[in-house]
Short mmCIF file of C-alpha atoms in Angstrom, two decimals:
data_model
loop_
_atom_site.label_atom_id
_atom_site.label_comp_id
_atom_site.label_asym_id
_atom_site.label_seq_id
_atom_site.Cartn_x
_atom_site.Cartn_y
_atom_site.Cartn_z
CA MET A 545 24.59 42.68 22.78
CA SER A 546 27.31 41.02 23.58
CA ALA A 547 28.61 38.87 21.12
CA LEU A 548 27.97 35.33 23.03
CA ALA A 549 24.23 36.47 23.12
CA ALA A 550 24.40 37.06 19.36
CA VAL A 551 26.19 33.02 19.38
CA THR A 552 22.81 31.57 21.42
CA HIS A 553 20.32 33.70 19.34
CA THR A 554 21.90 32.46 15.71
CA GLY A 555 21.73 29.03 17.47
CA VAL A 556 18.27 28.99 18.74
CA LEU A 557 16.46 30.78 15.74
CA THR A 558 18.51 28.24 13.50
CA ALA A 559 17.24 24.91 15.58
CA ARG A 560 13.95 26.80 15.09
CA GLN A 561 14.43 26.93 11.31
CA LEU A 562 15.31 23.27 11.43
CA ARG A 563 12.40 22.37 13.50
CA ALA A 564 10.26 23.62 10.97
CA PHE A 565 11.69 22.31 7.96
CA ARG A 566 11.41 19.04 9.80
CA ARG A 567 7.42 19.19 10.09
CA MET A 568 6.91 20.21 6.09
CA PRO A 569 7.34 16.85 4.96
CA VAL A 570 6.40 18.04 1.53
CA PHE A 571 9.13 20.96 1.53
CA LEU A 572 11.32 18.02 2.05
CA ALA A 573 10.70 15.65 -0.65
CA MET A 574 10.90 19.31 -2.84
CA ASN A 575 13.77 20.15 -1.83
CA VAL A 576 14.93 16.36 -2.74
CA VAL A 577 12.47 15.35 -5.98
CA GLN A 578 13.41 18.99 -7.89
CA PRO A 579 17.91 18.14 -7.69
CA ARG A 580 17.03 15.44 -9.54
CA ILE A 581 14.83 16.21 -12.13
CA CYS A 582 17.31 19.17 -13.26
CA LEU A 583 20.02 17.36 -13.71
CA LEU A 584 18.33 14.64 -15.56
CA LEU A 585 16.41 16.92 -17.82
CA PHE A 586 19.48 19.09 -18.36
CA GLY A 587 21.81 15.91 -18.72
CA GLN A 588 19.57 14.69 -21.70
CA LEU A 589 18.84 18.12 -23.60
CA PHE A 590 22.27 19.05 -23.43
CA LYS A 591 24.03 16.15 -23.76
CA SER A 592 25.41 16.46 -27.02
CA VAL A 593 26.96 19.59 -26.17
CA VAL A 594 30.53 17.68 -25.20
CA ASP A 595 30.94 16.99 -29.32
CA ILE A 596 30.88 20.65 -30.18
CA PRO A 597 34.37 21.02 -31.19
CA GLY A 598 36.38 23.79 -28.52
CA PHE A 599 34.21 22.31 -25.91
CA GLY A 600 36.92 22.96 -22.70
CA GLY A 601 34.80 21.35 -20.02
CA GLY A 602 35.45 16.89 -20.59
CA THR A 603 33.65 14.61 -22.47
CA ASP A 604 31.28 13.04 -20.24
CA TYR A 605 28.31 16.21 -19.58
CA LEU A 606 26.86 14.69 -17.48
CA VAL A 607 30.09 15.99 -14.97
CA PHE A 608 30.13 19.11 -16.34
CA LEU A 609 26.42 19.30 -15.71
CA THR A 610 26.56 17.99 -12.18
CA GLN A 611 28.85 21.07 -10.87
CA GLY A 612 26.36 23.52 -12.27
CA ILE A 613 23.28 21.97 -10.99
CA VAL A 614 25.17 21.81 -7.45
CA MET A 615 25.29 25.81 -7.78
CA MET A 616 21.83 26.30 -9.37
CA MET A 617 20.16 24.52 -7.03
CA ALA A 618 21.79 26.27 -4.35
CA LEU A 619 21.66 30.07 -5.95
CA PHE A 620 17.76 29.23 -7.14
CA GLY A 621 17.49 27.70 -3.23
CA SER A 622 19.07 30.53 -1.77
CA ALA A 623 17.04 33.39 -3.88
CA TRP A 624 14.12 32.21 -2.37
CA ALA A 625 15.55 32.39 1.40
CA GLY A 626 13.45 35.95 1.90
CA THR A 627 10.10 34.79 1.43
CA SER A 628 9.99 33.00 5.62
CA TYR A 629 10.88 36.98 6.34
CA ILE A 630 7.43 37.82 4.44
CA GLN A 631 5.74 35.04 6.22
CA GLU A 632 6.87 36.05 9.44
CA MET A 633 6.16 39.73 8.70
CA ASP A 634 2.64 39.29 7.48
CA ARG A 635 2.22 36.53 10.81
CA GLY A 636 3.39 39.15 13.03
CA VAL A 637 6.32 37.53 14.50
CA MET A 638 8.82 39.72 12.77
CA ASP A 639 7.19 42.89 14.96
CA ARG A 640 7.67 40.22 17.52
CA PHE A 641 11.34 39.62 17.45
CA LEU A 642 12.51 43.19 16.67
CA ALA A 643 10.27 44.21 19.76
CA SER A 644 13.10 41.59 21.58
CA PRO A 645 16.57 41.99 22.42
CA THR A 646 17.51 39.48 19.65
CA SER A 647 20.40 40.55 17.83
CA ARG A 648 19.50 41.29 14.08
CA GLY A 649 22.81 40.05 13.15
CA ALA A 650 21.56 36.51 14.23
CA MET A 651 18.19 36.46 12.58
CA ILE A 652 20.10 37.13 9.17
CA VAL A 653 22.98 34.33 10.15
CA ALA A 654 20.18 32.04 11.45
CA THR A 655 18.29 32.12 8.01
CA VAL A 656 21.91 31.50 5.97
CA LEU A 657 22.76 29.04 8.08
CA TYR A 658 19.93 27.23 7.77
CA GLN A 659 19.50 27.69 3.65
CA ALA A 660 23.02 26.60 4.28
CA VAL A 661 22.35 23.36 5.42
CA LEU A 662 19.75 22.50 2.65
CA THR A 663 22.30 23.75 0.22
CA VAL A 664 24.69 21.04 1.71
CA LEU A 665 21.60 18.02 1.28
CA GLN A 666 20.52 19.04 -1.80
CA THR A 667 24.65 19.56 -3.09
CA LEU A 668 24.63 16.01 -1.50
CA VAL A 669 21.26 14.51 -2.83
CA VAL A 670 22.99 16.40 -6.82
CA LEU A 671 26.18 14.01 -6.72
CA GLY A 672 24.07 11.32 -5.32
CA VAL A 673 21.89 10.98 -7.75
CA ALA A 674 24.62 11.74 -10.53
CA TRP A 675 26.86 9.11 -9.41
CA LEU A 676 23.84 6.75 -9.64
CA ALA A 677 23.90 7.78 -13.58
CA GLY A 678 26.63 7.05 -13.93
CA ALA A 679 29.10 10.06 -13.37
CA ARG A 680 32.03 9.78 -12.33
CA PHE A 681 34.59 13.06 -10.47
CA ASP A 682 38.16 12.55 -10.53
CA GLY A 683 38.60 15.05 -7.48
CA GLY A 684 37.48 12.15 -5.08
CA TRP A 685 36.41 13.52 -1.50
CA ARG A 686 38.56 16.42 -0.97
CA GLY A 687 37.22 18.16 -4.39
CA ILE A 688 33.41 17.55 -2.73
CA ALA A 689 34.60 19.06 0.53
CA VAL A 690 35.48 22.38 -1.26
CA LEU A 691 32.49 21.68 -3.89
CA LEU A 692 30.53 22.09 -1.03
CA LEU A 693 32.29 24.76 0.58
CA ALA A 694 31.63 26.68 -2.34
CA ALA A 695 28.17 25.61 -2.63
CA VAL A 696 28.03 27.23 0.60
CA LEU A 697 29.73 30.43 0.36
CA LEU A 698 26.79 31.14 -2.72
CA THR A 699 24.40 30.05 -0.29
CA PHE A 700 25.58 33.19 2.75
CA VAL A 701 25.46 35.44 -0.19
CA PHE A 702 22.23 34.96 -1.97
CA ALA A 703 20.56 34.27 1.07
CA ALA A 704 21.07 37.15 2.67
CA PHE A 705 20.90 39.45 -0.25
CA SER A 706 17.08 38.05 -0.23
CA ASN A 707 16.89 38.75 3.50
CA GLY A 708 17.70 42.20 3.03
CA MET A 709 15.52 42.22 -0.28
CA ALA A 710 12.37 40.97 1.92
CA LEU A 711 12.93 43.47 4.33
CA LEU A 712 12.95 46.42 1.85
CA ALA A 713 10.37 44.66 -0.59
CA LYS A 714 7.82 43.78 2.40
CA ALA A 715 6.09 41.96 -0.03
CA GLN A 716 5.90 37.97 -1.13
CA THR A 717 5.15 38.88 -4.79
CA ALA A 718 7.51 41.88 -4.94
CA LEU A 719 10.63 39.64 -3.58
CA ILE A 720 9.81 36.99 -6.22
CA ALA A 721 9.91 39.19 -9.20
CA ILE A 722 13.27 40.55 -8.24
CA SER A 723 14.92 37.36 -7.41
CA GLN A 724 14.01 36.06 -10.17
CA ILE A 725 15.23 38.88 -12.90
CA ILE A 726 18.46 38.67 -10.46
CA ALA A 727 18.90 34.39 -10.57
CA PHE A 728 17.88 33.81 -14.54
CA PRO A 729 20.59 36.08 -16.07
CA LEU A 730 22.99 34.85 -13.50
CA MET A 731 23.16 31.54 -14.26
CA PHE A 732 22.84 31.57 -17.99
CA LEU A 733 25.63 34.51 -17.96
CA SER A 734 27.88 31.69 -16.64
CA SER A 735 29.24 28.09 -16.79
CA ALA A 736 26.91 25.96 -15.17
CA ILE A 737 25.48 24.54 -18.16
CA MET A 738 27.42 25.29 -20.85
CA ASP A 739 31.33 26.45 -21.83
CA THR A 740 31.59 29.71 -21.75
CA ALA A 741 34.04 28.83 -24.65
CA LEU A 742 31.29 28.62 -26.71
CA SER A 743 29.85 31.34 -25.94
CA PRO A 744 30.20 34.86 -27.08
CA ALA A 745 33.16 36.79 -25.92
CA TRP A 746 31.03 39.26 -23.94
CA VAL A 747 29.04 36.46 -21.83
CA GLY A 748 32.65 35.17 -20.50
CA GLY A 749 33.53 38.80 -19.80
CA VAL A 750 30.62 39.52 -17.96
CA ALA A 751 30.57 35.86 -16.33
CA ARG A 752 34.42 37.01 -14.22
CA PHE A 753 32.16 39.45 -12.69
CA ASN A 754 29.45 37.18 -11.59
CA PRO A 755 29.38 35.80 -8.40
CA PHE A 756 27.66 32.83 -9.45
CA GLU A 757 30.13 32.25 -11.71
CA TRP A 758 33.05 32.41 -8.72
CA ALA A 759 31.52 29.60 -6.96
CA VAL A 760 30.61 27.23 -10.11
CA VAL A 761 34.11 27.95 -11.30
CA ALA A 762 35.99 26.85 -7.58
CA GLY A 763 34.06 23.98 -7.90
CA ARG A 764 34.40 22.60 -10.78
CA GLY A 765 38.04 23.62 -10.56
CA ALA A 766 38.42 21.68 -7.01
CA MET A 767 37.12 18.21 -8.58
CA GLN A 768 39.28 18.34 -11.52
CA ALA A 769 42.14 15.67 -11.66
CA ALA A 770 44.95 18.14 -10.87
CA PRO A 771 42.69 20.88 -9.47
CA ASP A 772 44.36 24.41 -10.28
CA TRP A 773 44.36 25.36 -6.61
CA GLY A 774 45.14 28.87 -7.02
CA THR A 775 42.34 30.00 -8.92
CA VAL A 776 40.12 27.67 -6.74
CA TRP A 777 41.13 29.00 -4.20
CA GLY A 778 40.96 32.80 -5.32
CA GLN A 779 36.88 32.96 -6.32
CA LEU A 780 36.20 31.37 -2.81
CA GLY A 781 37.82 33.75 -1.22
CA ILE A 782 35.82 37.22 -3.15
CA LEU A 783 33.39 34.85 -2.44
CA ALA A 784 33.08 35.11 1.01
CA ALA A 785 34.66 38.33 1.24
CA LEU A 786 31.33 39.20 -0.38
CA ALA A 787 29.33 36.94 1.18
CA VAL A 788 29.95 39.10 4.67
CA ALA A 789 29.19 42.22 3.02
CA MET A 790 25.98 40.99 1.77
CA THR A 791 25.47 39.73 5.27
CA TRP A 792 26.34 43.21 6.58
CA LEU A 793 23.94 44.68 4.55
CA ALA A 794 20.83 42.53 5.11
CA ALA A 795 21.22 43.51 8.97
CA ARG A 796 21.90 46.98 8.16
CA ALA A 797 18.41 46.70 6.79
CA PHE A 798 16.78 46.05 8.99
CA ARG A 799 17.43 49.42 10.24
CA ILE A 800 15.81 50.39 7.01
CA TYR A 801 12.98 48.09 7.45
CA GLN A 802 12.37 49.31 10.98
CA TRP A 803 12.65 53.22 10.43
CA ALA A 804 9.50 52.78 7.45
CA LEU A 805 7.39 51.80 10.38
CA GLN A 806 7.64 55.24 12.10
CA PRO A 807 7.41 57.22 9.64
CA GLY A 808 6.87 60.98 10.42
CA ALA A 809 8.90 60.97 13.99
CA CYS A 810 11.39 63.70 12.36
CA GLY A 811 10.86 66.55 14.38
CA LEU A 812 11.46 64.16 17.72
CA PRO A 813 14.97 64.71 19.21
CA GLY A 814 16.14 60.88 19.49
CA ALA A 815 13.81 59.91 16.46
CA PRO A 816 14.79 58.12 13.46
CA ARG A 817 16.82 59.54 10.41
CA CYS A 818 17.02 58.81 6.52
CA PRO A 819 19.93 55.70 7.32
CA ALA A 820 21.40 56.21 3.71
CA VAL A 821 21.55 60.46 3.36
CA ARG A 822 22.80 61.27 6.65
CA ASN A 823 21.14 64.57 8.57
CA ARG A 824 17.74 63.84 6.77
CA CYS A 825 14.27 63.00 7.93
CA PRO A 826 12.87 60.41 6.91
CA ASP A 827 10.26 61.81 4.70
CA ARG A 828 12.56 63.61 2.64
CA CYS A 829 14.64 60.58 1.71
CA PRO A 830 14.59 58.56 -1.28
CA ALA A 831 12.38 55.54 -1.83
CA ALA A 832 14.21 52.36 0.50
CA ALA A 833 14.66 50.05 -2.72
CA ASP A 834 15.86 52.33 -5.07
CA MET A 835 18.89 53.53 -2.57
CA TRP A 836 18.93 49.48 -1.66
CA THR A 837 19.23 48.61 -4.94
CA GLY A 838 21.63 51.31 -5.88
CA SER A 839 24.01 49.94 -2.87
CA VAL A 840 23.57 46.04 -4.01
CA PHE A 841 24.83 46.35 -7.45
CA ALA A 842 27.57 48.20 -6.81
CA ALA A 843 28.92 44.89 -4.65
CA VAL A 844 27.98 42.62 -6.87
CA ASN A 845 30.02 43.93 -9.88
CA MET A 846 33.01 45.16 -7.42
CA MET B 699 5.97 26.18 12.92
CA ASP B 700 6.33 25.68 16.45
CA THR B 701 4.84 23.95 19.81
CA GLY B 702 3.41 26.20 22.82
CA ARG B 703 6.36 24.95 24.63
CA GLU B 704 8.97 25.99 21.86
CA ASN B 705 7.79 29.27 21.50
CA LEU B 706 8.17 29.99 25.04
CA LEU B 707 11.94 28.21 25.63
CA LEU B 708 12.66 30.37 22.10
CA ALA B 709 11.29 33.30 23.97
CA GLY B 710 13.54 32.71 26.97
CA ARG B 711 16.74 32.26 25.39
CA LEU B 712 16.02 35.27 22.89
CA GLN B 713 15.92 37.44 26.50
CA GLY B 714 19.05 36.14 27.51
CA MET B 715 17.73 33.74 30.53
CA ALA B 716 19.60 30.25 30.85
CA SER B 717 18.40 27.43 29.30
CA HIS B 718 17.45 25.37 32.39
CA GLU B 719 15.63 28.19 33.91
CA THR B 720 14.17 28.34 30.51
CA SER B 721 12.34 25.84 31.00
CA VAL B 722 11.73 26.01 34.77
CA ARG B 723 9.64 29.33 33.94
CA ALA B 724 7.84 27.55 30.83
CA ALA B 725 6.34 24.93 32.32
CA GLU B 726 5.40 27.30 35.24
CA LEU B 727 3.36 29.36 32.67
CA LEU B 728 2.07 26.70 30.53
CA ASP B 729 0.42 25.91 34.17
CA ARG B 730 -0.45 28.62 34.96
CA PHE B 731 -2.06 29.58 31.37
CA SER B 732 -4.31 25.68 31.52
CA LEU B 733 -1.67 24.78 28.15
CA ALA B 734 -0.32 22.52 29.82
CA ASP B 735 -2.00 19.68 28.24
CA ALA B 736 -1.36 21.37 24.86
CA ALA B 737 2.44 22.27 24.74
CA GLY B 738 3.79 19.75 22.66
CA ARG B 739 1.10 21.26 19.79
CA LEU B 740 1.83 23.00 16.81
CA VAL B 741 -0.01 27.22 17.64
CA LYS B 742 -1.27 26.78 14.13
CA THR B 743 -3.67 23.60 15.85
CA TYR B 744 -4.73 26.12 19.38
CA SER B 745 -8.32 28.47 19.63
CA GLY B 746 -7.93 32.31 19.61
CA GLY B 747 -7.84 32.04 22.87
CA MET B 748 -4.62 29.52 23.65
CA ALA B 749 -3.14 31.94 21.23
CA ARG B 750 -4.32 34.42 23.12
CA LYS B 751 -2.86 33.43 26.12
CA LEU B 752 0.43 31.93 24.24
CA ASP B 753 1.32 34.98 23.65
CA VAL B 754 0.79 37.39 27.19
CA ALA B 755 2.54 34.21 28.21
CA ILE B 756 5.31 34.70 25.97
CA GLY B 757 5.63 38.38 27.46
CA LEU B 758 5.89 37.03 30.56
CA MET B 759 9.24 34.52 30.47
CA HIS B 760 11.41 36.75 31.35
CA ARG B 761 9.65 38.07 34.44
CA PRO B 762 8.88 41.91 32.90
CA GLN B 763 8.79 44.56 36.04
CA VAL B 764 5.66 46.53 33.85
CA LEU B 765 3.51 44.29 30.72
CA PHE B 766 1.75 46.36 28.11
CA LEU B 767 -0.96 44.77 26.46
CA ASP B 768 -2.56 46.10 22.98
CA GLU B 769 -5.91 44.88 23.02
CA PRO B 770 -5.30 41.43 24.66
CA THR B 771 -9.25 40.42 24.83
CA THR B 772 -10.01 41.78 21.14
CA GLY B 773 -11.73 38.71 18.88
CA LEU B 774 -11.93 36.72 22.03
CA ASP B 775 -15.38 35.20 22.62
CA PRO B 776 -17.00 36.32 26.67
CA GLU B 777 -15.71 32.71 27.48
CA ALA B 778 -12.28 33.06 26.80
CA ARG B 779 -12.59 36.48 27.39
CA ALA B 780 -13.40 35.78 31.62
CA ASP B 781 -10.83 33.18 31.29
CA MET B 782 -8.22 35.96 30.11
CA TRP B 783 -9.24 38.59 32.51
CA ALA B 784 -8.75 36.55 35.72
CA GLU B 785 -5.48 35.33 34.21
CA LEU B 786 -4.24 38.78 34.06
CA GLU B 787 -5.15 39.84 37.78
CA SER B 788 -3.66 37.00 38.99
CA MET B 789 -1.07 37.05 37.01
CA ALA B 790 -0.11 40.94 38.21
CA ARG B 791 -0.26 39.87 41.75
CA ALA B 792 1.68 36.69 41.62
CA GLU B 793 4.78 38.49 39.59
CA ALA B 794 4.01 42.34 41.54
CA MET B 795 4.24 43.49 38.12
CA THR B 796 2.27 46.75 36.43
CA VAL B 797 0.08 45.65 33.53
CA LEU B 798 -0.94 48.65 30.98
CA LEU B 799 -3.23 47.42 28.90
CA THR B 800 -5.36 49.53 26.16
CA THR B 801 -8.70 48.60 25.38
CA HIS B 802 -12.36 48.55 23.34
CA TYR B 803 -14.04 46.72 26.20
CA LEU B 804 -15.53 49.64 28.88
CA GLU B 805 -16.48 46.39 31.38
CA GLU B 806 -12.77 45.26 31.08
CA ALA B 807 -11.26 48.56 32.24
CA ASP B 808 -13.63 48.82 34.94
CA ARG B 809 -12.76 45.23 36.04
CA LEU B 810 -9.02 44.90 35.51
CA ALA B 811 -7.66 48.84 35.70
CA ALA B 812 -6.50 49.96 39.76
CA ARG B 813 -6.06 53.26 37.27
CA LEU B 814 -7.89 54.41 34.22
CA ALA B 815 -6.92 56.99 32.01
CA ILE B 816 -9.76 57.59 28.67
CA VAL B 817 -7.85 58.44 25.53
CA ASP B 818 -9.89 60.42 23.50
CA ARG B 819 -8.44 61.74 19.65
CA GLY B 820 -4.80 60.83 20.83
CA ARG B 821 -4.96 62.75 23.95
CA ILE B 822 -5.76 62.02 27.61
CA VAL B 823 -9.21 63.05 28.61
CA VAL B 824 -9.20 62.23 32.20
CA GLU B 825 -7.11 59.96 34.42
CA ARG B 826 -8.48 57.91 38.26
CA THR B 827 -9.60 55.13 39.32
CA PRO B 828 -12.71 53.24 37.62
CA GLY B 829 -14.38 54.06 41.39
CA GLU B 830 -13.61 57.53 41.53
CA LEU B 831 -14.25 58.53 37.64
CA LYS B 832 -18.02 56.59 38.49
CA ASP B 833 -18.39 58.32 41.81
CA SER B 834 -17.69 61.66 39.73
CA LEU B 835 -20.52 61.51 38.35
CA HIS B 836 -23.89 63.31 39.56
CA GLY B 837 -24.16 59.47 41.66
CA ASP B 838 -26.24 56.46 42.35
CA ALA B 839 -30.17 56.50 41.31
CA VAL B 840 -32.18 55.22 43.37
CA THR B 841 -35.41 54.41 42.46
CA VAL B 842 -38.58 52.28 44.68
CA GLU B 843 -41.80 51.13 42.81
CA LEU B 844 -44.62 51.78 44.77
CA ALA B 845 -47.20 49.11 45.19
CA GLN B 846 -50.34 51.50 45.31
CA PRO B 847 -49.63 54.92 43.39
CA ALA B 848 -52.59 56.23 43.91
CA ARG B 849 -52.90 55.92 47.34
CA ASP B 850 -48.76 56.98 48.53
CA GLY B 851 -47.95 59.16 46.20
CA THR B 852 -48.18 62.40 47.55
CA ARG B 853 -47.08 61.09 51.10
CA ALA B 854 -44.32 58.94 49.20
CA ARG B 855 -42.70 62.85 47.20
CA GLU B 856 -42.77 64.08 50.77
CA VAL B 857 -40.75 61.46 52.06
CA LEU B 858 -38.25 61.40 49.50
CA ALA B 859 -37.79 64.93 50.12
CA GLY B 860 -36.96 64.74 53.69
CA VAL B 861 -34.32 62.45 53.16
CA GLU B 862 -30.70 64.36 52.87
CA LEU B 863 -28.85 61.90 51.42
CA LEU B 864 -30.74 61.94 48.41
CA ARG B 865 -31.54 64.41 45.58
CA GLY B 866 -35.38 63.56 44.36
CA ASP B 867 -35.37 62.99 40.75
CA GLY B 868 -39.22 63.23 40.42
CA THR B 869 -42.03 60.10 40.29
CA ASP B 870 -43.38 59.30 37.03
CA GLY B 871 -46.53 57.93 39.03
CA ARG B 872 -45.82 54.23 39.71
CA HIS B 873 -41.80 55.14 40.78
CA LEU B 874 -40.10 57.32 43.30
CA ARG B 875 -36.33 58.48 42.01
CA GLY B 876 -33.71 59.95 43.27
CA ARG B 877 -30.01 60.64 43.06
CA ALA B 878 -27.86 59.56 45.85
CA ASP B 879 -24.10 60.36 46.45
CA SER B 880 -23.70 56.77 47.49
CA GLY B 881 -27.05 54.64 47.28
CA PRO B 882 -26.46 52.01 48.77
CA ALA B 883 -26.31 53.84 51.82
CA ALA B 884 -29.26 56.50 51.10
CA LEU B 885 -31.90 53.03 50.04
CA PRO B 886 -32.02 51.85 53.39
CA VAL B 887 -33.01 55.17 54.83
CA LEU B 888 -35.64 55.70 52.36
CA LEU B 889 -37.17 52.66 52.66
CA ALA B 890 -37.10 53.01 56.50
CA ARG B 891 -39.22 56.59 56.12
CA LEU B 892 -41.09 55.03 53.20
CA ASP B 893 -42.53 52.35 55.96
CA ALA B 894 -42.56 54.28 59.29
CA ALA B 895 -44.95 56.92 56.72
CA GLY B 896 -47.11 53.77 55.98
CA VAL B 897 -46.35 53.97 51.77
CA ALA B 898 -45.80 50.31 50.20
CA VAL B 899 -43.09 49.27 48.76
CA ALA B 900 -42.82 46.84 45.41
CA SER B 901 -39.39 46.68 44.65
CA ALA B 902 -36.35 49.17 45.31
CA THR B 903 -33.10 49.46 42.97
CA VAL B 904 -30.06 50.92 43.03
CA SER B 905 -27.57 51.02 40.23
CA ARG B 906 -24.08 52.88 39.58
CA PRO B 907 -23.01 54.86 37.01
CA SER B 908 -21.46 52.45 34.41
CA LEU B 909 -17.98 53.70 32.67
CA ASP B 910 -20.20 54.36 29.26
CA ASP B 911 -21.68 57.29 30.98
CA VAL B 912 -18.26 58.32 31.87
CA TYR B 913 -16.86 57.88 28.78
CA LEU B 914 -20.08 60.23 27.37
CA ARG B 915 -19.18 62.84 30.15
CA HIS B 916 -15.72 63.30 29.27
CA THR B 917 -15.32 62.70 25.68
CA GLY B 918 -18.79 64.08 24.98
CA ARG B 919 -20.07 60.84 22.47
CA SER B 920 -21.71 57.55 23.11
CA TYR B 921 -18.90 55.04 23.33
CA SER B 922 -19.40 52.40 20.50
CA PRO B 923 -16.05 50.75 19.46
CA GLY B 924 -16.67 51.09 15.56
CA SER B 925 -16.73 54.06 15.16
CA ALA B 926 -14.65 55.77 18.05
CA ALA B 927 -11.54 55.30 16.06
CA GLY B 928 -8.53 57.35 18.08
CA ALA B 929 -10.30 56.49 21.30
CA ALA B 930 -9.03 54.05 23.92
CA VAL B 931 -9.38 53.12 27.30
CA SER B 932 -6.10 51.93 29.07
CA GLY B 933 -5.86 51.56 32.38
CA ALA B 934 -3.48 49.85 34.80
CA ALA B 935 -4.07 46.80 36.91
CA ALA B 936 -0.97 47.15 39.72
CA GLY B 937 -0.01 44.05 41.36
CA GLY B 938 2.80 46.77 43.26
CA ALA B 939 3.35 50.77 41.74
CA GLU B 940 1.18 51.93 39.51
CA VAL B 941 1.64 53.46 35.92
CA SER B 942 0.85 56.91 35.38
CA ALA B 943 0.29 57.44 31.90
#
């Protein structure tokens, strides 16, 4: 597989996803409406937290919240990214791709890029709604650009993760359960809607290892009047590294997916081996989901 | 969520074809499979037969030398099936391409296959051309219906026994039955002799053994798609080379 072919594949597969998106007006509308609901509901519900002594997020909760909601949209949107893989498995499209010389990496990158386009759209909607509701940001265009970058990197991480999980779980209900179980704690163990200075100390401690929090800190930091660029780029850097690692792992998940399609072939020369445990036959391989969860948590908590 | 044409273009690009080449080839295939009118429609609006044809067209985008089809006509109505057969036959010729297809329809294997293998419980039990397979059975059945069995019965049996090409299979009063390696060759001889002997004939038929008979002979079971798990007929309709399994 040449690098050029992989790039071509990524292009045509991303275009395919965007076509599908354009053809689902309801989905498009949901993507525009949902951020407004979140922003306005959370904004009203927690309006008074800026008055709590010790709140370090400025004087306007809407401004503070907007930066958190941007990341929330990116997190939840991308946590669902794998559902399209499962639809394709159910419709036989996945087998068709895997039987063709389509680059596995391109298959992951295309869905992740598509999700990133959605994230950019949603972020712009959130910022627009917040601005109309009276929020004013100090960071200017540069701040918004860095906020978008942080949201996109966060999308890369979780969309790749979701795709990898889809390849292993192979069932919609399982994938959704896994996504929810992971996304909600990540959201609350962060400063997205509440300054961690007001939370118990352990929350702040855990949040430092939370990729979602890295994106929130970077995005919010960039939108300050005088950003601490060292912190911002530091957070973006580890987020980018995690995004690369996650994309690689998701592409590896294709191996496990394909290997699981042909059990019992161990005795044949050149037969698939258990990918996680070297030189072990598939029938004696630990359950794929166990291995995967193990390695992912290792990556998240690095 | 793609149209027929978009599916073909995507397949071509993924197979490494250049953009221009891809659209030319897609137009050619849409035309050949009579899908040109529906090319701009979403595939989810296609009928079963159209979707199946598009499936095959997708596989043909990059001009493969060998095309593997796994039960390409299962679930299609008789018209769509006949349509698909015609497409496959002309395609195999036009593209000088070998087709290896599996099917549960013996009729389909008979019509399409240049070479046919019967697979029973995961093992190829026999592999020849459909014609050879049928010839390997005891031969064609030749049946002559007598106009006046009471008057001609005895004479007719004597004539039948005298025809070297036929093995007499007895009569049931009204019908004279025989088996021949080649029924069409034996029938005129039999009729001429009967005529010479003054036997009045009401009707005459020749029936070739069907692949169902062949299947039965080689697997020891009658063929029914529902019960014959693990059994499949695979045939190769070859434009150039043949596939040996």
